[in-house]
Short mmCIF file of C-alpha atoms and ligand atoms in Angstrom, two decimals:
data_model
loop_
_atom_site.label_atom_id
_atom_site.label_comp_id
_atom_site.label_asym_id
_atom_site.label_seq_id
_atom_site.Cartn_x
_atom_site.Cartn_y
_atom_site.Cartn_z
CA MET P 242 129.10 100.33 129.11
CA GLU P 243 132.26 100.44 131.17
CA LEU P 244 133.21 103.70 129.53
CA LYS P 245 129.82 105.10 130.40
CA GLN P 246 130.28 104.14 134.04
CA LYS P 247 133.70 105.72 134.06
CA GLU P 248 132.26 108.87 132.54
CA GLN P 249 129.48 108.92 135.12
CA ARG P 250 131.97 108.55 137.94
CA LYS P 251 134.02 111.39 136.56
CA ILE P 252 130.96 113.62 136.30
CA PHE P 253 129.99 112.88 139.89
CA LYS P 254 133.51 113.55 141.10
CA ASP P 255 133.67 116.84 139.22
CA VAL P 256 130.25 118.02 140.32
CA PHE P 257 130.13 116.89 143.93
CA ASP P 258 133.22 118.40 145.48
CA LYS P 259 133.09 119.08 149.20
CA SER P 260 131.84 122.64 149.04
CA THR P 261 129.08 121.72 146.56
CA ILE P 262 127.95 118.94 148.89
CA ASP P 263 127.92 121.47 151.75
CA ALA P 264 125.80 123.82 149.64
CA ILE P 265 123.33 121.02 148.89
CA TRP P 266 123.12 120.14 152.58
CA LYS P 267 122.40 123.74 153.38
CA LEU P 268 119.56 123.77 150.83
CA ILE P 269 118.23 120.49 152.26
CA ARG P 270 118.18 122.09 155.72
CA LYS P 271 116.32 125.06 154.25
CA LYS P 272 113.78 122.58 152.84
CA GLU P 273 114.44 123.50 149.24
CA LEU P 274 114.96 119.84 148.30
CA ASP P 275 115.04 116.51 150.08
CA GLY P 276 116.59 114.20 147.52
CA LEU P 277 118.39 113.95 144.22
CA ASP P 278 116.50 112.06 141.51
CA TYR P 279 118.57 111.92 138.33
CA LEU P 280 120.97 113.84 136.10
CA ILE P 281 119.18 115.60 133.25
CA SER P 282 122.01 117.35 131.50
CA THR P 283 125.74 117.93 131.45
CA GLY P 284 126.53 121.30 129.89
CA LYS P 285 129.69 123.28 129.38
CA GLU P 286 129.43 125.02 132.71
CA ALA P 287 126.76 123.28 134.71
CA ASN P 288 124.94 120.04 135.42
CA VAL P 289 121.19 120.00 135.80
CA PHE P 290 119.46 117.44 138.02
CA ARG P 291 115.89 116.54 138.67
CA VAL P 292 115.56 116.73 142.46
CA LEU P 293 112.64 116.17 144.80
CA LEU P 294 110.91 118.07 147.55
CA LYS P 295 108.14 116.07 149.23
CA GLU P 296 108.11 113.82 146.17
CA LYS P 297 107.49 116.72 143.82
CA PRO P 298 110.14 117.52 141.20
CA ARG P 299 112.35 120.59 141.12
CA ALA P 300 115.29 121.38 138.88
CA CYS P 301 118.74 121.85 140.41
CA LYS P 302 121.48 123.47 138.35
CA ILE P 303 124.98 123.02 139.73
CA TYR P 304 127.75 125.15 138.28
CA ARG P 305 131.00 123.21 138.28
CA TYR P 306 134.03 124.76 139.96
CA GLU P 307 136.48 122.26 138.52
CA THR P 308 135.80 121.50 134.88
CA THR P 309 134.31 124.82 134.00
CA SER P 310 135.64 126.89 131.20
CA PHE P 311 134.20 130.32 131.60
CA PRO P 312 136.06 132.07 128.82
CA ASN P 313 133.67 134.97 128.41
CA MET P 314 132.13 135.15 131.81
CA GLY P 315 133.76 138.46 132.57
CA GLU P 316 132.16 139.99 129.53
CA TYR P 317 128.68 139.30 130.88
CA ILE P 318 129.25 140.17 134.52
CA GLN P 319 131.33 143.31 134.06
CA GLY P 320 129.12 146.30 133.56
CA ASP P 321 126.41 144.82 135.79
CA PRO P 322 126.00 147.13 138.75
CA ARG P 323 124.33 144.32 140.71
CA PHE P 324 127.58 142.37 140.91
CA GLU P 325 130.97 143.70 141.76
CA ILE P 326 133.75 142.21 139.69
CA ARG P 327 135.56 139.44 141.48
CA LYS P 328 138.97 138.10 140.61
CA ASN P 329 138.68 134.76 142.31
CA ARG P 330 137.19 132.11 140.02
CA ARG P 331 135.10 130.43 142.71
CA ASP P 332 133.60 133.76 143.71
CA LEU P 333 132.88 134.51 140.08
CA ILE P 334 131.01 131.21 139.71
CA LYS P 335 129.00 131.91 142.86
CA ALA P 336 128.14 135.38 141.57
CA TRP P 337 127.13 133.83 138.24
CA CYS P 338 124.74 131.44 139.99
CA LYS P 339 123.20 134.28 142.01
CA LYS P 340 122.95 136.28 138.79
CA GLU P 341 120.96 133.49 137.13
CA PHE P 342 118.62 133.45 140.15
CA LYS P 343 118.11 137.22 139.96
CA ASN P 344 117.63 137.18 136.19
CA LEU P 345 115.00 134.43 136.38
CA GLU P 346 113.27 136.32 139.18
CA LEU P 347 113.26 139.57 137.22
CA ALA P 348 111.97 137.86 134.06
CA ARG P 349 109.32 135.98 135.97
CA ASN P 350 108.13 139.09 137.78
CA ALA P 351 107.85 140.72 134.35
CA GLY P 352 105.43 137.95 133.35
CA CYS P 353 107.76 135.84 131.20
CA ARG P 354 107.41 132.06 131.10
CA VAL P 355 110.71 131.11 132.76
CA PRO P 356 111.27 128.59 135.57
CA ARG P 357 110.47 130.06 138.95
CA PRO P 358 113.69 130.29 140.96
CA TYR P 359 113.36 129.03 144.54
CA ALA P 360 116.84 129.37 145.98
CA ALA P 361 120.48 129.89 145.13
CA HIS P 362 123.34 129.04 147.41
CA SER P 363 127.01 129.10 146.35
CA ASN P 364 127.07 127.30 142.97
CA VAL P 365 123.66 125.57 143.32
CA LEU P 366 120.38 126.94 141.94
CA ILE P 367 116.98 125.39 142.70
CA MET P 368 114.13 126.23 140.35
CA GLN P 369 110.80 125.04 139.01
CA PHE P 370 111.05 121.81 137.04
CA ILE P 371 109.56 122.01 133.55
CA GLY P 372 108.22 118.58 132.59
CA ASP P 373 106.86 115.68 134.64
CA LYS P 374 108.67 112.30 134.79
CA GLU P 375 111.04 113.54 132.12
CA ALA P 376 112.31 117.05 131.57
CA ALA P 377 110.53 118.94 128.82
CA PRO P 378 112.36 118.76 125.47
CA THR P 379 114.14 121.76 124.01
CA LEU P 380 112.83 123.55 120.96
CA LYS P 381 115.76 121.96 119.11
CA GLU P 382 114.56 118.45 120.00
CA THR P 383 110.88 118.95 119.23
CA ILE P 384 108.65 119.07 116.19
CA LEU P 385 105.88 121.60 116.77
CA ASP P 386 102.34 121.67 115.42
CA ASP P 387 102.30 125.43 115.40
CA TYR P 388 105.55 127.30 114.84
CA LYS P 389 103.83 130.62 114.50
CA SER P 390 102.33 130.51 117.95
CA ALA P 391 105.67 129.41 119.47
CA PHE P 392 107.34 132.32 117.69
CA TRP P 393 104.91 134.80 119.20
CA MET P 394 105.14 133.31 122.66
CA ILE P 395 108.91 133.83 122.58
CA ALA P 396 108.65 137.24 120.92
CA ASN P 397 106.22 138.43 123.60
CA ASP P 398 108.39 137.10 126.42
CA LEU P 399 111.41 138.88 124.93
CA LYS P 400 109.40 142.07 124.82
CA LYS P 401 108.41 141.71 128.48
CA MET P 402 112.02 140.98 129.36
CA TYR P 403 113.17 144.06 127.46
CA GLN P 404 110.57 146.22 129.18
CA ALA P 405 111.93 144.93 132.50
CA GLY P 406 115.40 145.98 131.33
CA LEU P 407 116.79 142.51 130.69
CA ILE P 408 118.40 140.85 127.65
CA HIS P 409 118.68 137.05 127.56
CA ALA P 410 122.02 137.07 125.70
CA ASP P 411 122.16 133.34 124.87
CA LEU P 412 118.85 132.71 123.20
CA SER P 413 118.59 129.83 120.77
CA GLU P 414 116.52 126.70 120.18
CA TYR P 415 118.70 125.02 122.85
CA ASN P 416 117.55 127.37 125.58
CA VAL P 417 113.80 127.16 125.06
CA LEU P 418 111.83 124.21 126.46
CA ILE P 419 108.46 123.14 125.08
CA TRP P 420 105.91 121.96 127.59
CA LYS P 421 102.18 121.46 126.97
CA GLY P 422 102.36 123.57 123.84
CA GLU P 423 104.01 126.49 125.61
CA THR P 424 107.53 127.87 125.35
CA TRP P 425 109.71 128.23 128.45
CA ILE P 426 112.86 130.30 128.17
CA ILE P 427 115.70 128.92 130.34
CA ASP P 428 119.43 129.38 131.00
CA MET P 429 119.74 132.99 132.13
CA GLY P 430 123.10 133.08 133.92
CA GLN P 431 124.56 135.23 131.17
CA SER P 432 121.56 137.56 130.82
CA VAL P 433 122.41 141.23 131.22
CA LEU P 434 120.68 144.47 132.09
CA LEU P 435 119.97 146.94 129.32
CA SER P 436 122.58 149.25 130.82
CA HIS P 437 125.29 146.69 129.99
CA PRO P 438 127.63 148.08 127.31
CA LYS P 439 126.99 145.10 125.03
CA ALA P 440 123.25 144.73 125.70
CA LYS P 441 122.23 145.95 122.24
CA GLU P 442 124.70 143.62 120.55
CA PHE P 443 123.46 140.64 122.59
CA LEU P 444 119.84 141.48 121.77
CA LYS P 445 120.65 141.55 118.07
CA ARG P 446 122.32 138.14 118.34
CA ASP P 447 119.31 136.69 120.20
CA ILE P 448 117.01 138.03 117.50
CA LYS P 449 119.21 136.67 114.75
CA ASN P 450 119.18 133.19 116.29
CA MET P 451 115.41 133.21 116.67
CA ILE P 452 114.75 134.42 113.13
CA LYS P 453 117.15 131.84 111.70
CA TYR P 454 115.51 128.97 113.59
CA PHE P 455 111.95 130.00 112.76
CA LYS P 456 112.80 130.74 109.13
CA GLU P 457 113.85 127.10 108.78
CA HIS P 458 110.34 126.26 109.98
CA GLY P 459 108.46 128.46 107.59
CA ILE P 460 108.03 131.61 109.71
CA LYS P 461 109.19 134.54 107.66
CA TYR P 462 109.51 137.53 109.96
CA THR P 463 112.63 139.63 109.59
CA GLU P 464 115.15 140.54 112.27
CA LYS P 465 114.05 144.14 111.89
CA GLU P 466 110.40 143.28 112.51
CA LEU P 467 111.19 141.23 115.61
CA HIS P 468 113.52 143.95 116.89
CA LYS P 469 110.76 146.49 116.49
CA HIS P 470 108.23 144.24 118.25
CA ILE P 471 110.57 143.78 121.23
CA THR P 472 111.78 147.34 121.61
CA THR P 473 108.67 149.45 120.93
N1 ATP O 589 113.92 124.23 134.94
C1 ATP O 589 114.17 123.16 134.22
N2 ATP O 589 113.27 122.15 134.10
C2 ATP O 589 113.55 121.06 133.36
N3 ATP O 589 114.71 120.88 132.70
C3 ATP O 589 115.64 121.83 132.78
C4 ATP O 589 115.43 123.02 133.53
N4 ATP O 589 116.52 123.80 133.43
C5 ATP O 589 117.38 123.13 132.64
N5 ATP O 589 116.86 121.95 132.24
C6 ATP O 589 117.50 120.93 131.40
O1 ATP O 589 118.90 121.06 131.48
C7 ATP O 589 119.44 121.45 130.22
C8 ATP O 589 120.57 122.45 130.43
O2 ATP O 589 120.09 123.59 131.11
P1 ATP O 589 120.70 125.01 130.84
O3 ATP O 589 120.52 125.38 129.42
O4 ATP O 589 120.17 125.93 131.87
O5 ATP O 589 122.20 124.75 131.17
P2 ATP O 589 123.47 124.65 130.21
O6 ATP O 589 123.14 124.88 128.78
O7 ATP O 589 124.20 123.46 130.63
O8 ATP O 589 124.12 125.89 130.73
P3 ATP O 589 125.54 126.33 130.40
O9 ATP O 589 125.68 126.36 128.90
O10 ATP O 589 125.46 127.67 131.05
O11 ATP O 589 126.42 125.33 131.05
C9 ATP O 589 118.26 121.96 129.43
O12 ATP O 589 118.43 121.80 128.06
C10 ATP O 589 117.13 121.10 129.94
O13 ATP O 589 117.18 119.83 129.33
MG1 MG O 590 121.66 125.97 127.79
#
């Protein structure tokens, strides 16, 4: 119990440094949120909170400046004409957050089921909350009635993303939420444009992860078949 409290305090100290608090205040003034509700997740690079605006939930992803290890960040942001390469780590994290906003926007405009992004400021992203009281579970955490339909929902979203010129680049059962029988693809900070030198490689890896997961659940499409569905 005590350890848990200590851990919690450490998380809050790491997440809410002065400039992050300033960014949140700015978003409060812009009426993007009016209160924090609770911490949903502590990831490698970011913390996700359920926040409120007029008592309705939104999701707030805060990229950490302090405890972040962004070993491969450069690999995903170099080669993206939308973002000039920055040397400063804090600027890189801010660009990453803006990149996630833009990627979600692009995917959503292409008709994919991804959280609607509302605002991004510095290292803080506000987006649609998937779930109600609790956040929707990930594909990893859920047992589905119908794996085939989930497979096709994801496959079709990947196709729409591809047609819009975007590759997710970190797709797995951890980055898909299941809500009311529908799949929601999340976590798009690392997503790249098709013009990125490694786009094809990242697409292959996404496909591989999907096929592996669904194979374990009785869906027997091949990587080649899914690749063809997405790219033609
Ligand atoms: N829009 C959302 N609605 C509800 N829950 C969300 C939403 N976005 C994220 N979450 C929750 O937060 C978790 C982590 O989100 P996400 O995958 O975007 O970050 P992450 O894996 O920590 O990212 P990174 O690996 O880049 O640090 C998800 O598994 C999910 O539980
Ligand atoms: Mg994730």
